[in-house]
Amino acid sequence: MTTAARGAIARIPGSKSITNRALLLAAAALGPSRLGAPLVSADTVAFRRALEALGVRVDEQDDDWVVHGTGRGPHGRARIWCEDAGTAARFLPVLAAAGFGRFEVDGTEQLRARPLGPLVDALVRLGAEVTAGPGGRLPLTVRTTGLQGGEIALDSTSSSQYLTGLLLSAPLMRSPLTVHAAGLVSRPYIDMTVALMRRFGADVAEGPDGRLRVTGGYRATDLRIEPDASTASYVFAAAAVTGRSVTVPGLGRDSLQGDLRFVEVLRRAGAEVEIGEDGTTVTGTGRLRGGFEVDMGDISDTFMTLAAVAPLADGPITVTGIRHARFKESDRIAAVAGNLRRLGVEVTEGPDRLTVHPGAVSGGLVDCHRDHRIAMSFSVLGLRVPGIVLDDPSCVDKTFPEFHTEFARLFA
């Protein structure tokens, strides 16, 4: 890549989404699977420890994790502590319910605030006994003798993770599972899930009406984890607004992650983008082009990256299709809008959209809401606006513990 020679090489850690999916797939397969270069962060360590509490052995070998899969759901009694990890809270109750015994699932107060109702309803219909906290949230108690499988409809309007949770553990159910996911959001994450399930040997077929049917079982598989595309969005946006060039190796055109499409949004905003076979480079002019509207529903984890730098554009930028972002670690639409207004930016907010108007931005304190993506997004804006201070800089530990060090190395 010609641009790469002129710019910096970013050290982006492994994908959280792939790491946690691969951990569960390896646990559900029989025998050892080696996961190369997994993300080591608060969310993935919480997921790994929860699997270990369910009886799955995970060894560290060099920079890899070797997962000794059991080929079945867990048996006995266990307490699953999810910390702040939404993937753990949505994926692991299904794995537990596909086993035999009594399992308690809980997490932090922040995680307890996130909805689980559609998943709880699905587990009950599939044969588990589930007691949930207020509003169908954590803590959960799952009593089970296994899940039946069969055909089920699933409300997927607020999160694709409910569907992913059911799909990942479907091969452990007594009969093939067919799911109709009504109102599915964030479809690229389901495409990622299906691709990984097939890599581990399961057969996943999609009908003309969108129903997904899972048959077959898993086999132990070695997998190298690619860099996290959502995390890469911060260095790509930083290149765009500083006029620098940054390459992320290992994140190329065959990436499993839909969030790599964020660079196409940056291209629309005036950056130069090269997506190669084994890496992606973004080169900025130091100026952003605005005056457009973009649906980021399928890549909603990156909408905050765009919104945080949108005040620097030469026209308003509107992001649509992001209603489900209100149910993440924070109400991300409200959190971004509130912080931008605190910094003097004009923002128009709707149930599923956000319009950011260009103008002068002042320094000030950013309320991170204990949300790693708020902290990292506003760090990009801080490259151009002096005096921006994060109230909780360490919340980046959730997905990128070395974020501040790497950001300073690239853009000091």
PDB file of N, CA and C in Angstrom, residues 242-338:
ATOM      1  N   THR A 242      -6.619  15.256  11.465  1.00  0.00           N
ATOM      2  CA  THR A 242      -5.289  15.836  11.683  1.00  0.00           C
ATOM      3  C   THR A 242      -4.478  15.935  10.401  1.00  0.00           C
ATOM      4  N   GLY A 243      -4.991  15.376   9.307  1.00  0.00           N
ATOM      5  CA  GLY A 243      -4.253  15.417   8.065  1.00  0.00           C
ATOM      6  C   GLY A 243      -3.111  14.426   7.998  1.00  0.00           C
ATOM      7  N   ARG A 244      -3.147  13.402   8.835  1.00  0.00           N
ATOM      8  CA  ARG A 244      -2.099  12.395   8.836  1.00  0.00           C
ATOM      9  C   ARG A 244      -2.577  11.124   8.145  1.00  0.00           C
ATOM     10  N   SER A 245      -1.680  10.168   8.019  1.00  0.00           N
ATOM     11  CA  SER A 245      -1.982   8.890   7.394  1.00  0.00           C
ATOM     12  C   SER A 245      -1.719   7.782   8.395  1.00  0.00           C
ATOM     13  N   VAL A 246      -2.706   6.897   8.567  1.00  0.00           N
ATOM     14  CA  VAL A 246      -2.590   5.802   9.521  1.00  0.00           C
ATOM     15  C   VAL A 246      -3.048   4.511   8.857  1.00  0.00           C
ATOM     16  N   THR A 247      -2.257   3.463   9.048  1.00  0.00           N
ATOM     17  CA  THR A 247      -2.582   2.134   8.535  1.00  0.00           C
ATOM     18  C   THR A 247      -2.826   1.182   9.697  1.00  0.00           C
ATOM     19  N   VAL A 248      -3.879   0.377   9.564  1.00  0.00           N
ATOM     20  CA  VAL A 248      -4.126  -0.727  10.502  1.00  0.00           C
ATOM     21  C   VAL A 248      -3.885  -2.025   9.747  1.00  0.00           C
ATOM     22  N   PRO A 249      -2.760  -2.691   9.994  1.00  0.00           N
ATOM     23  CA  PRO A 249      -2.500  -3.976   9.335  1.00  0.00           C
ATOM     24  C   PRO A 249      -3.394  -5.070   9.903  1.00  0.00           C
ATOM     25  N   GLY A 250      -3.673  -6.074   9.072  1.00  0.00           N
ATOM     26  CA  GLY A 250      -4.501  -7.194   9.515  1.00  0.00           C
ATOM     27  C   GLY A 250      -5.987  -6.940   9.412  1.00  0.00           C
ATOM     28  N   LEU A 251      -6.375  -5.757   8.946  1.00  0.00           N
ATOM     29  CA  LEU A 251      -7.788  -5.397   8.823  1.00  0.00           C
ATOM     30  C   LEU A 251      -8.030  -5.003   7.369  1.00  0.00           C
ATOM     31  N   GLY A 252      -8.242  -6.016   6.520  1.00  0.00           N
ATOM     32  CA  GLY A 252      -8.351  -5.791   5.089  1.00  0.00           C
ATOM     33  C   GLY A 252      -9.721  -6.102   4.544  1.00  0.00           C
ATOM     34  N   ARG A 253      -9.772  -6.244   3.223  1.00  0.00           N
ATOM     35  CA  ARG A 253     -11.070  -6.358   2.552  1.00  0.00           C
ATOM     36  C   ARG A 253     -11.820  -7.635   2.904  1.00  0.00           C
ATOM     37  N   ASP A 254     -11.142  -8.648   3.459  1.00  0.00           N
ATOM     38  CA  ASP A 254     -11.837  -9.878   3.848  1.00  0.00           C
ATOM     39  C   ASP A 254     -12.227  -9.895   5.325  1.00  0.00           C
ATOM     40  N   SER A 255     -12.194  -8.751   5.968  1.00  0.00           N
ATOM     41  CA  SER A 255     -12.537  -8.680   7.389  1.00  0.00           C
ATOM     42  C   SER A 255     -13.949  -9.204   7.650  1.00  0.00           C
ATOM     43  N   LEU A 256     -14.116  -9.872   8.789  1.00  0.00           N
ATOM     44  CA  LEU A 256     -15.430 -10.345   9.213  1.00  0.00           C
ATOM     45  C   LEU A 256     -16.274  -9.235   9.821  1.00  0.00           C
ATOM     46  N   GLN A 257     -15.683  -8.062  10.053  1.00  0.00           N
ATOM     47  CA  GLN A 257     -16.340  -7.024  10.840  1.00  0.00           C
ATOM     48  C   GLN A 257     -16.976  -5.939   9.970  1.00  0.00           C
ATOM     49  N   GLY A 258     -18.270  -5.768  10.152  1.00  0.00           N
ATOM     50  CA  GLY A 258     -18.977  -4.735   9.407  1.00  0.00           C
ATOM     51  C   GLY A 258     -18.514  -3.333   9.726  1.00  0.00           C
ATOM     52  N   ASP A 259     -17.968  -3.127  10.930  1.00  0.00           N
ATOM     53  CA  ASP A 259     -17.586  -1.770  11.323  1.00  0.00           C
ATOM     54  C   ASP A 259     -16.420  -1.215  10.516  1.00  0.00           C
ATOM     55  N   LEU A 260     -15.758  -2.047   9.714  1.00  0.00           N
ATOM     56  CA  LEU A 260     -14.746  -1.505   8.809  1.00  0.00           C
ATOM     57  C   LEU A 260     -15.379  -0.558   7.791  1.00  0.00           C
ATOM     58  N   ARG A 261     -16.689  -0.678   7.588  1.00  0.00           N
ATOM     59  CA  ARG A 261     -17.380   0.225   6.660  1.00  0.00           C
ATOM     60  C   ARG A 261     -17.356   1.669   7.140  1.00  0.00           C
ATOM     61  N   PHE A 262     -16.930   1.905   8.368  1.00  0.00           N
ATOM     62  CA  PHE A 262     -16.804   3.280   8.850  1.00  0.00           C
ATOM     63  C   PHE A 262     -15.859   4.087   7.967  1.00  0.00           C
ATOM     64  N   VAL A 263     -14.848   3.444   7.404  1.00  0.00           N
ATOM     65  CA  VAL A 263     -13.917   4.208   6.573  1.00  0.00           C
ATOM     66  C   VAL A 263     -14.602   4.744   5.323  1.00  0.00           C
ATOM     67  N   GLU A 264     -15.681   4.088   4.882  1.00  0.00           N
ATOM     68  CA  GLU A 264     -16.424   4.617   3.739  1.00  0.00           C
ATOM     69  C   GLU A 264     -17.148   5.906   4.113  1.00  0.00           C
ATOM     70  N   VAL A 265     -17.575   6.009   5.374  1.00  0.00           N
ATOM     71  CA  VAL A 265     -18.166   7.265   5.849  1.00  0.00           C
ATOM     72  C   VAL A 265     -17.100   8.359   5.861  1.00  0.00           C
ATOM     73  N   LEU A 266     -15.884   8.014   6.304  1.00  0.00           N
ATOM     74  CA  LEU A 266     -14.796   8.992   6.274  1.00  0.00           C
ATOM     75  C   LEU A 266     -14.449   9.405   4.845  1.00  0.00           C
ATOM     76  N   ARG A 267     -14.530   8.466   3.915  1.00  0.00           N
ATOM     77  CA  ARG A 267     -14.307   8.809   2.511  1.00  0.00           C
ATOM     78  C   ARG A 267     -15.329   9.849   2.043  1.00  0.00           C
ATOM     79  N   ARG A 268     -16.576   9.649   2.465  1.00  0.00           N
ATOM     80  CA  ARG A 268     -17.630  10.602   2.117  1.00  0.00           C
ATOM     81  C   ARG A 268     -17.358  11.974   2.723  1.00  0.00           C
ATOM     82  N   ALA A 269     -16.681  11.971   3.877  1.00  0.00           N
ATOM     83  CA  ALA A 269     -16.345  13.224   4.556  1.00  0.00           C
ATOM     84  C   ALA A 269     -15.035  13.824   4.043  1.00  0.00           C
ATOM     85  N   GLY A 270     -14.449  13.222   2.995  1.00  0.00           N
ATOM     86  CA  GLY A 270     -13.308  13.846   2.353  1.00  0.00           C
ATOM     87  C   GLY A 270     -11.969  13.191   2.575  1.00  0.00           C
ATOM     88  N   ALA A 271     -11.898  12.125   3.370  1.00  0.00           N
ATOM     89  CA  ALA A 271     -10.618  11.456   3.606  1.00  0.00           C
ATOM     90  C   ALA A 271     -10.294  10.518   2.446  1.00  0.00           C
ATOM     91  N   GLU A 272      -9.016  10.232   2.283  1.00  0.00           N
ATOM     92  CA  GLU A 272      -8.566   9.243   1.313  1.00  0.00           C
ATOM     93  C   GLU A 272      -8.496   7.893   2.011  1.00  0.00           C
ATOM     94  N   VAL A 273      -9.083   6.881   1.381  1.00  0.00           N
ATOM     95  CA  VAL A 273      -9.190   5.559   2.002  1.00  0.00           C
ATOM     96  C   VAL A 273      -8.651   4.503   1.052  1.00  0.00           C
ATOM     97  N   GLU A 274      -7.811   3.624   1.560  1.00  0.00           N
ATOM     98  CA  GLU A 274      -7.328   2.465   0.815  1.00  0.00           C
ATOM     99  C   GLU A 274      -7.602   1.208   1.644  1.00  0.00           C
ATOM    100  N   ILE A 275      -8.413   0.299   1.110  1.00  0.00           N
ATOM    101  CA  ILE A 275      -8.677  -0.985   1.762  1.00  0.00           C
ATOM    102  C   ILE A 275      -7.973  -2.055   0.945  1.00  0.00           C
ATOM    103  N   GLY A 276      -6.922  -2.616   1.503  1.00  0.00           N
ATOM    104  CA  GLY A 276      -6.137  -3.615   0.798  1.00  0.00           C
ATOM    105  C   GLY A 276      -6.454  -5.016   1.262  1.00  0.00           C
ATOM    106  N   GLU A 277      -5.681  -5.953   0.768  1.00  0.00           N
ATOM    107  CA  GLU A 277      -5.906  -7.349   1.121  1.00  0.00           C
ATOM    108  C   GLU A 277      -5.600  -7.610   2.589  1.00  0.00           C
ATOM    109  N   ASP A 278      -4.584  -6.912   3.134  1.00  0.00           N
ATOM    110  CA  ASP A 278      -4.168  -7.200   4.508  1.00  0.00           C
ATOM    111  C   ASP A 278      -4.034  -5.958   5.371  1.00  0.00           C
ATOM    112  N   GLY A 279      -4.719  -4.890   5.006  1.00  0.00           N
ATOM    113  CA  GLY A 279      -4.659  -3.694   5.831  1.00  0.00           C
ATOM    114  C   GLY A 279      -5.486  -2.567   5.238  1.00  0.00           C
ATOM    115  N   THR A 280      -5.788  -1.580   6.065  1.00  0.00           N
ATOM    116  CA  THR A 280      -6.560  -0.408   5.637  1.00  0.00           C
ATOM    117  C   THR A 280      -5.826   0.850   6.064  1.00  0.00           C
ATOM    118  N   THR A 281      -5.772   1.831   5.144  1.00  0.00           N
ATOM    119  CA  THR A 281      -5.109   3.108   5.401  1.00  0.00           C
ATOM    120  C   THR A 281      -6.088   4.247   5.190  1.00  0.00           C
ATOM    121  N   VAL A 282      -6.096   5.190   6.118  1.00  0.00           N
ATOM    122  CA  VAL A 282      -6.862   6.433   5.967  1.00  0.00           C
ATOM    123  C   VAL A 282      -5.893   7.603   6.025  1.00  0.00           C
ATOM    124  N   THR A 283      -6.015   8.504   5.059  1.00  0.00           N
ATOM    125  CA  THR A 283      -5.204   9.710   5.011  1.00  0.00           C
ATOM    126  C   THR A 283      -6.132  10.917   4.989  1.00  0.00           C
ATOM    127  N   GLY A 284      -5.938  11.833   5.910  1.00  0.00           N
ATOM    128  CA  GLY A 284      -6.804  12.987   6.014  1.00  0.00           C
ATOM    129  C   GLY A 284      -6.183  14.249   5.432  1.00  0.00           C
ATOM    130  N   THR A 285      -7.035  15.228   5.219  1.00  0.00           N
ATOM    131  CA  THR A 285      -6.591  16.548   4.778  1.00  0.00           C
ATOM    132  C   THR A 285      -6.544  17.526   5.937  1.00  0.00           C
ATOM    133  N   GLY A 286      -7.055  17.084   7.084  1.00  0.00           N
ATOM    134  CA  GLY A 286      -7.184  17.995   8.214  1.00  0.00           C
ATOM    135  C   GLY A 286      -8.505  18.732   8.220  1.00  0.00           C
ATOM    136  N   ARG A 287      -9.295  18.552   7.154  1.00  0.00           N
ATOM    137  CA  ARG A 287     -10.618  19.174   7.068  1.00  0.00           C
ATOM    138  C   ARG A 287     -11.646  18.087   6.810  1.00  0.00           C
ATOM    139  N   LEU A 288     -12.851  18.276   7.336  1.00  0.00           N
ATOM    140  CA  LEU A 288     -13.936  17.333   7.118  1.00  0.00           C
ATOM    141  C   LEU A 288     -15.012  17.980   6.264  1.00  0.00           C
ATOM    142  N   ARG A 289     -15.536  17.215   5.320  1.00  0.00           N
ATOM    143  CA  ARG A 289     -16.644  17.680   4.495  1.00  0.00           C
ATOM    144  C   ARG A 289     -17.951  17.229   5.141  1.00  0.00           C
ATOM    145  N   GLY A 290     -18.866  18.144   5.341  1.00  0.00           N
ATOM    146  CA  GLY A 290     -20.158  17.831   5.928  1.00  0.00           C
ATOM    147  C   GLY A 290     -21.269  17.978   4.914  1.00  0.00           C
ATOM    148  N   GLY A 291     -22.471  18.291   5.415  1.00  0.00           N
ATOM    149  CA  GLY A 291     -23.601  18.492   4.525  1.00  0.00           C
ATOM    150  C   GLY A 291     -24.197  17.201   4.003  1.00  0.00           C
ATOM    151  N   PHE A 292     -24.156  16.122   4.805  1.00  0.00           N
ATOM    152  CA  PHE A 292     -24.732  14.861   4.342  1.00  0.00           C
ATOM    153  C   PHE A 292     -25.420  14.142   5.494  1.00  0.00           C
ATOM    154  N   GLU A 293     -26.234  13.163   5.110  1.00  0.00           N
ATOM    155  CA  GLU A 293     -26.931  12.288   6.064  1.00  0.00           C
ATOM    156  C   GLU A 293     -26.498  10.865   5.797  1.00  0.00           C
ATOM    157  N   VAL A 294     -26.279  10.090   6.858  1.00  0.00           N
ATOM    158  CA  VAL A 294     -25.811   8.726   6.701  1.00  0.00           C
ATOM    159  C   VAL A 294     -26.508   7.809   7.700  1.00  0.00           C
ATOM    160  N   ASP A 295     -27.003   6.677   7.206  1.00  0.00           N
ATOM    161  CA  ASP A 295     -27.614   5.650   8.060  1.00  0.00           C
ATOM    162  C   ASP A 295     -26.487   4.778   8.600  1.00  0.00           C
ATOM    163  N   MET A 296     -26.277   4.816   9.925  1.00  0.00           N
ATOM    164  CA  MET A 296     -25.218   4.027  10.553  1.00  0.00           C
ATOM    165  C   MET A 296     -25.788   2.927  11.446  1.00  0.00           C
ATOM    166  N   GLY A 297     -27.024   2.525  11.154  1.00  0.00           N
ATOM    167  CA  GLY A 297     -27.667   1.498  11.968  1.00  0.00           C
ATOM    168  C   GLY A 297     -26.890   0.201  12.013  1.00  0.00           C
ATOM    169  N   ASP A 298     -26.268  -0.175  10.892  1.00  0.00           N
ATOM    170  CA  ASP A 298     -25.522  -1.425  10.846  1.00  0.00           C
ATOM    171  C   ASP A 298     -24.132  -1.307  11.454  1.00  0.00           C
ATOM    172  N   ILE A 299     -23.667  -0.083  11.666  1.00  0.00           N
ATOM    173  CA  ILE A 299     -22.327   0.127  12.240  1.00  0.00           C
ATOM    174  C   ILE A 299     -22.429   1.127  13.394  1.00  0.00           C
ATOM    175  N   SER A 300     -23.421   0.897  14.248  1.00  0.00           N
ATOM    176  CA  SER A 300     -23.760   1.898  15.265  1.00  0.00           C
ATOM    177  C   SER A 300     -22.673   2.105  16.311  1.00  0.00           C
ATOM    178  N   ASP A 301     -21.781   1.125  16.505  1.00  0.00           N
ATOM    179  CA  ASP A 301     -20.702   1.327  17.473  1.00  0.00           C
ATOM    180  C   ASP A 301     -19.726   2.404  17.031  1.00  0.00           C
ATOM    181  N   THR A 302     -19.802   2.809  15.759  1.00  0.00           N
ATOM    182  CA  THR A 302     -18.893   3.840  15.258  1.00  0.00           C
ATOM    183  C   THR A 302     -19.573   5.195  15.060  1.00  0.00           C
ATOM    184  N   PHE A 303     -20.885   5.277  15.301  1.00  0.00           N
ATOM    185  CA  PHE A 303     -21.539   6.558  15.051  1.00  0.00           C
ATOM    186  C   PHE A 303     -20.993   7.651  15.959  1.00  0.00           C
ATOM    187  N   MET A 304     -20.605   7.283  17.187  1.00  0.00           N
ATOM    188  CA  MET A 304     -20.072   8.276  18.123  1.00  0.00           C
ATOM    189  C   MET A 304     -18.745   8.846  17.642  1.00  0.00           C
ATOM    190  N   THR A 305     -17.963   8.018  16.957  1.00  0.00           N
ATOM    191  CA  THR A 305     -16.690   8.497  16.422  1.00  0.00           C
ATOM    192  C   THR A 305     -16.943   9.615  15.428  1.00  0.00           C
ATOM    193  N   LEU A 306     -17.919   9.415  14.546  1.00  0.00           N
ATOM    194  CA  LEU A 306     -18.263  10.455  13.574  1.00  0.00           C
ATOM    195  C   LEU A 306     -18.876  11.664  14.253  1.00  0.00           C
ATOM    196  N   ALA A 307     -19.819  11.427  15.168  1.00  0.00           N
ATOM    197  CA  ALA A 307     -20.524  12.545  15.808  1.00  0.00           C
ATOM    198  C   ALA A 307     -19.575  13.428  16.606  1.00  0.00           C
ATOM    199  N   ALA A 308     -18.570  12.814  17.248  1.00  0.00           N
ATOM    200  CA  ALA A 308     -17.659  13.596  18.083  1.00  0.00           C
ATOM    201  C   ALA A 308     -16.806  14.547  17.264  1.00  0.00           C
ATOM    202  N   VAL A 309     -16.491  14.186  16.018  1.00  0.00           N
ATOM    203  CA  VAL A 309     -15.665  15.075  15.186  1.00  0.00           C
ATOM    204  C   VAL A 309     -16.493  15.895  14.209  1.00  0.00           C
ATOM    205  N   ALA A 310     -17.797  15.634  14.132  1.00  0.00           N
ATOM    206  CA  ALA A 310     -18.658  16.339  13.189  1.00  0.00           C
ATOM    207  C   ALA A 310     -18.651  17.865  13.357  1.00  0.00           C
ATOM    208  N   PRO A 311     -18.461  18.420  14.570  1.00  0.00           N
ATOM    209  CA  PRO A 311     -18.404  19.891  14.667  1.00  0.00           C
ATOM    210  C   PRO A 311     -17.277  20.513  13.845  1.00  0.00           C
ATOM    211  N   LEU A 312     -16.284  19.716  13.466  1.00  0.00           N
ATOM    212  CA  LEU A 312     -15.150  20.219  12.700  1.00  0.00           C
ATOM    213  C   LEU A 312     -15.443  20.259  11.205  1.00  0.00           C
ATOM    214  N   ALA A 313     -16.589  19.719  10.786  1.00  0.00           N
ATOM    215  CA  ALA A 313     -16.920  19.658   9.364  1.00  0.00           C
ATOM    216  C   ALA A 313     -17.373  21.022   8.857  1.00  0.00           C
ATOM    217  N   ASP A 314     -17.484  21.131   7.519  1.00  0.00           N
ATOM    218  CA  ASP A 314     -17.898  22.401   6.928  1.00  0.00           C
ATOM    219  C   ASP A 314     -19.403  22.489   6.690  1.00  0.00           C
ATOM    220  N   GLY A 315     -20.138  21.514   7.200  1.00  0.00           N
ATOM    221  CA  GLY A 315     -21.591  21.521   7.114  1.00  0.00           C
ATOM    222  C   GLY A 315     -22.153  20.522   8.104  1.00  0.00           C
ATOM    223  N   PRO A 316     -23.458  20.571   8.363  1.00  0.00           N
ATOM    224  CA  PRO A 316     -24.043  19.647   9.339  1.00  0.00           C
ATOM    225  C   PRO A 316     -23.952  18.203   8.862  1.00  0.00           C
ATOM    226  N   ILE A 317     -23.844  17.287   9.813  1.00  0.00           N
ATOM    227  CA  ILE A 317     -23.842  15.852   9.537  1.00  0.00           C
ATOM    228  C   ILE A 317     -24.945  15.213  10.360  1.00  0.00           C
ATOM    229  N   THR A 318     -25.797  14.443   9.689  1.00  0.00           N
ATOM    230  CA  THR A 318     -26.904  13.751  10.352  1.00  0.00           C
ATOM    231  C   THR A 318     -26.669  12.249  10.303  1.00  0.00           C
ATOM    232  N   VAL A 319     -26.775  11.614  11.461  1.00  0.00           N
ATOM    233  CA  VAL A 319     -26.658  10.156  11.570  1.00  0.00           C
ATOM    234  C   VAL A 319     -28.043   9.608  11.888  1.00  0.00           C
ATOM    235  N   THR A 320     -28.480   8.601  11.133  1.00  0.00           N
ATOM    236  CA  THR A 320     -29.807   8.016  11.341  1.00  0.00           C
ATOM    237  C   THR A 320     -29.690   6.522  11.619  1.00  0.00           C
ATOM    238  N   GLY A 321     -30.846   5.914  11.996  1.00  0.00           N
ATOM    239  CA  GLY A 321     -30.921   4.466  12.148  1.00  0.00           C
ATOM    240  C   GLY A 321     -30.284   3.920  13.409  1.00  0.00           C
ATOM    241  N   ILE A 322     -30.119   4.759  14.433  1.00  0.00           N
ATOM    242  CA  ILE A 322     -29.314   4.346  15.588  1.00  0.00           C
ATOM    243  C   ILE A 322     -30.123   4.252  16.887  1.00  0.00           C
ATOM    244  N   ARG A 323     -31.418   4.022  16.796  1.00  0.00           N
ATOM    245  CA  ARG A 323     -32.241   3.942  18.006  1.00  0.00           C
ATOM    246  C   ARG A 323     -31.695   2.928  18.995  1.00  0.00           C
ATOM    247  N   HIS A 324     -31.209   1.778  18.496  1.00  0.00           N
ATOM    248  CA  HIS A 324     -30.728   0.725  19.388  1.00  0.00           C
ATOM    249  C   HIS A 324     -29.473   1.143  20.149  1.00  0.00           C
ATOM    250  N   ALA A 325     -28.806   2.235  19.727  1.00  0.00           N
ATOM    251  CA  ALA A 325     -27.641   2.720  20.468  1.00  0.00           C
ATOM    252  C   ALA A 325     -28.036   3.310  21.822  1.00  0.00           C
ATOM    253  N   ARG A 326     -29.313   3.522  22.043  1.00  0.00           N
ATOM    254  CA  ARG A 326     -29.776   4.025  23.354  1.00  0.00           C
ATOM    255  C   ARG A 326     -29.733   2.934  24.419  1.00  0.00           C
ATOM    256  N   PHE A 327     -29.515   1.667  24.024  1.00  0.00           N
ATOM    257  CA  PHE A 327     -29.581   0.551  24.971  1.00  0.00           C
ATOM    258  C   PHE A 327     -28.221  -0.114  25.158  1.00  0.00           C
ATOM    259  N   LYS A 328     -27.159   0.636  24.964  1.00  0.00           N
ATOM    260  CA  LYS A 328     -25.802   0.095  25.104  1.00  0.00           C
ATOM    261  C   LYS A 328     -25.289   0.391  26.515  1.00  0.00           C
ATOM    262  N   GLU A 329     -23.957   0.543  26.659  1.00  0.00           N
ATOM    263  CA  GLU A 329     -23.392   0.859  27.972  1.00  0.00           C
ATOM    264  C   GLU A 329     -23.999   2.129  28.553  1.00  0.00           C
ATOM    265  N   SER A 330     -24.390   3.037  27.663  1.00  0.00           N
ATOM    266  CA  SER A 330     -25.125   4.237  28.050  1.00  0.00           C
ATOM    267  C   SER A 330     -26.169   4.478  26.970  1.00  0.00           C
ATOM    268  N   ASP A 331     -27.040   5.449  27.187  1.00  0.00           N
ATOM    269  CA  ASP A 331     -27.881   5.944  26.090  1.00  0.00           C
ATOM    270  C   ASP A 331     -26.950   6.790  25.231  1.00  0.00           C
ATOM    271  N   ARG A 332     -26.378   6.172  24.212  1.00  0.00           N
ATOM    272  CA  ARG A 332     -25.273   6.806  23.505  1.00  0.00           C
ATOM    273  C   ARG A 332     -25.695   8.031  22.707  1.00  0.00           C
ATOM    274  N   ILE A 333     -26.923   8.074  22.224  1.00  0.00           N
ATOM    275  CA  ILE A 333     -27.379   9.273  21.523  1.00  0.00           C
ATOM    276  C   ILE A 333     -27.444  10.441  22.500  1.00  0.00           C
ATOM    277  N   ALA A 334     -28.070  10.222  23.647  1.00  0.00           N
ATOM    278  CA  ALA A 334     -28.179  11.279  24.649  1.00  0.00           C
ATOM    279  C   ALA A 334     -26.816  11.676  25.198  1.00  0.00           C
ATOM    280  N   ALA A 335     -25.943  10.692  25.400  1.00  0.00           N
ATOM    281  CA  ALA A 335     -24.627  10.986  25.966  1.00  0.00           C
ATOM    282  C   ALA A 335     -23.786  11.833  25.020  1.00  0.00           C
ATOM    283  N   VAL A 336     -23.777  11.491  23.742  1.00  0.00           N
ATOM    284  CA  VAL A 336     -23.016  12.269  22.768  1.00  0.00           C
ATOM    285  C   VAL A 336     -23.604  13.665  22.642  1.00  0.00           C
ATOM    286  N   ALA A 337     -24.936  13.756  22.531  1.00  0.00           N
ATOM    287  CA  ALA A 337     -25.574  15.063  22.390  1.00  0.00           C
ATOM    288  C   ALA A 337     -25.293  15.951  23.598  1.00  0.00           C
ATOM    289  N   GLY A 338     -25.408  15.385  24.791  1.00  0.00           N
ATOM    290  CA  GLY A 338     -25.173  16.165  26.000  1.00  0.00           C
ATOM    291  C   GLY A 338     -23.757  16.674  26.099  1.00  0.00           C
TER     292      GLY A 338
END
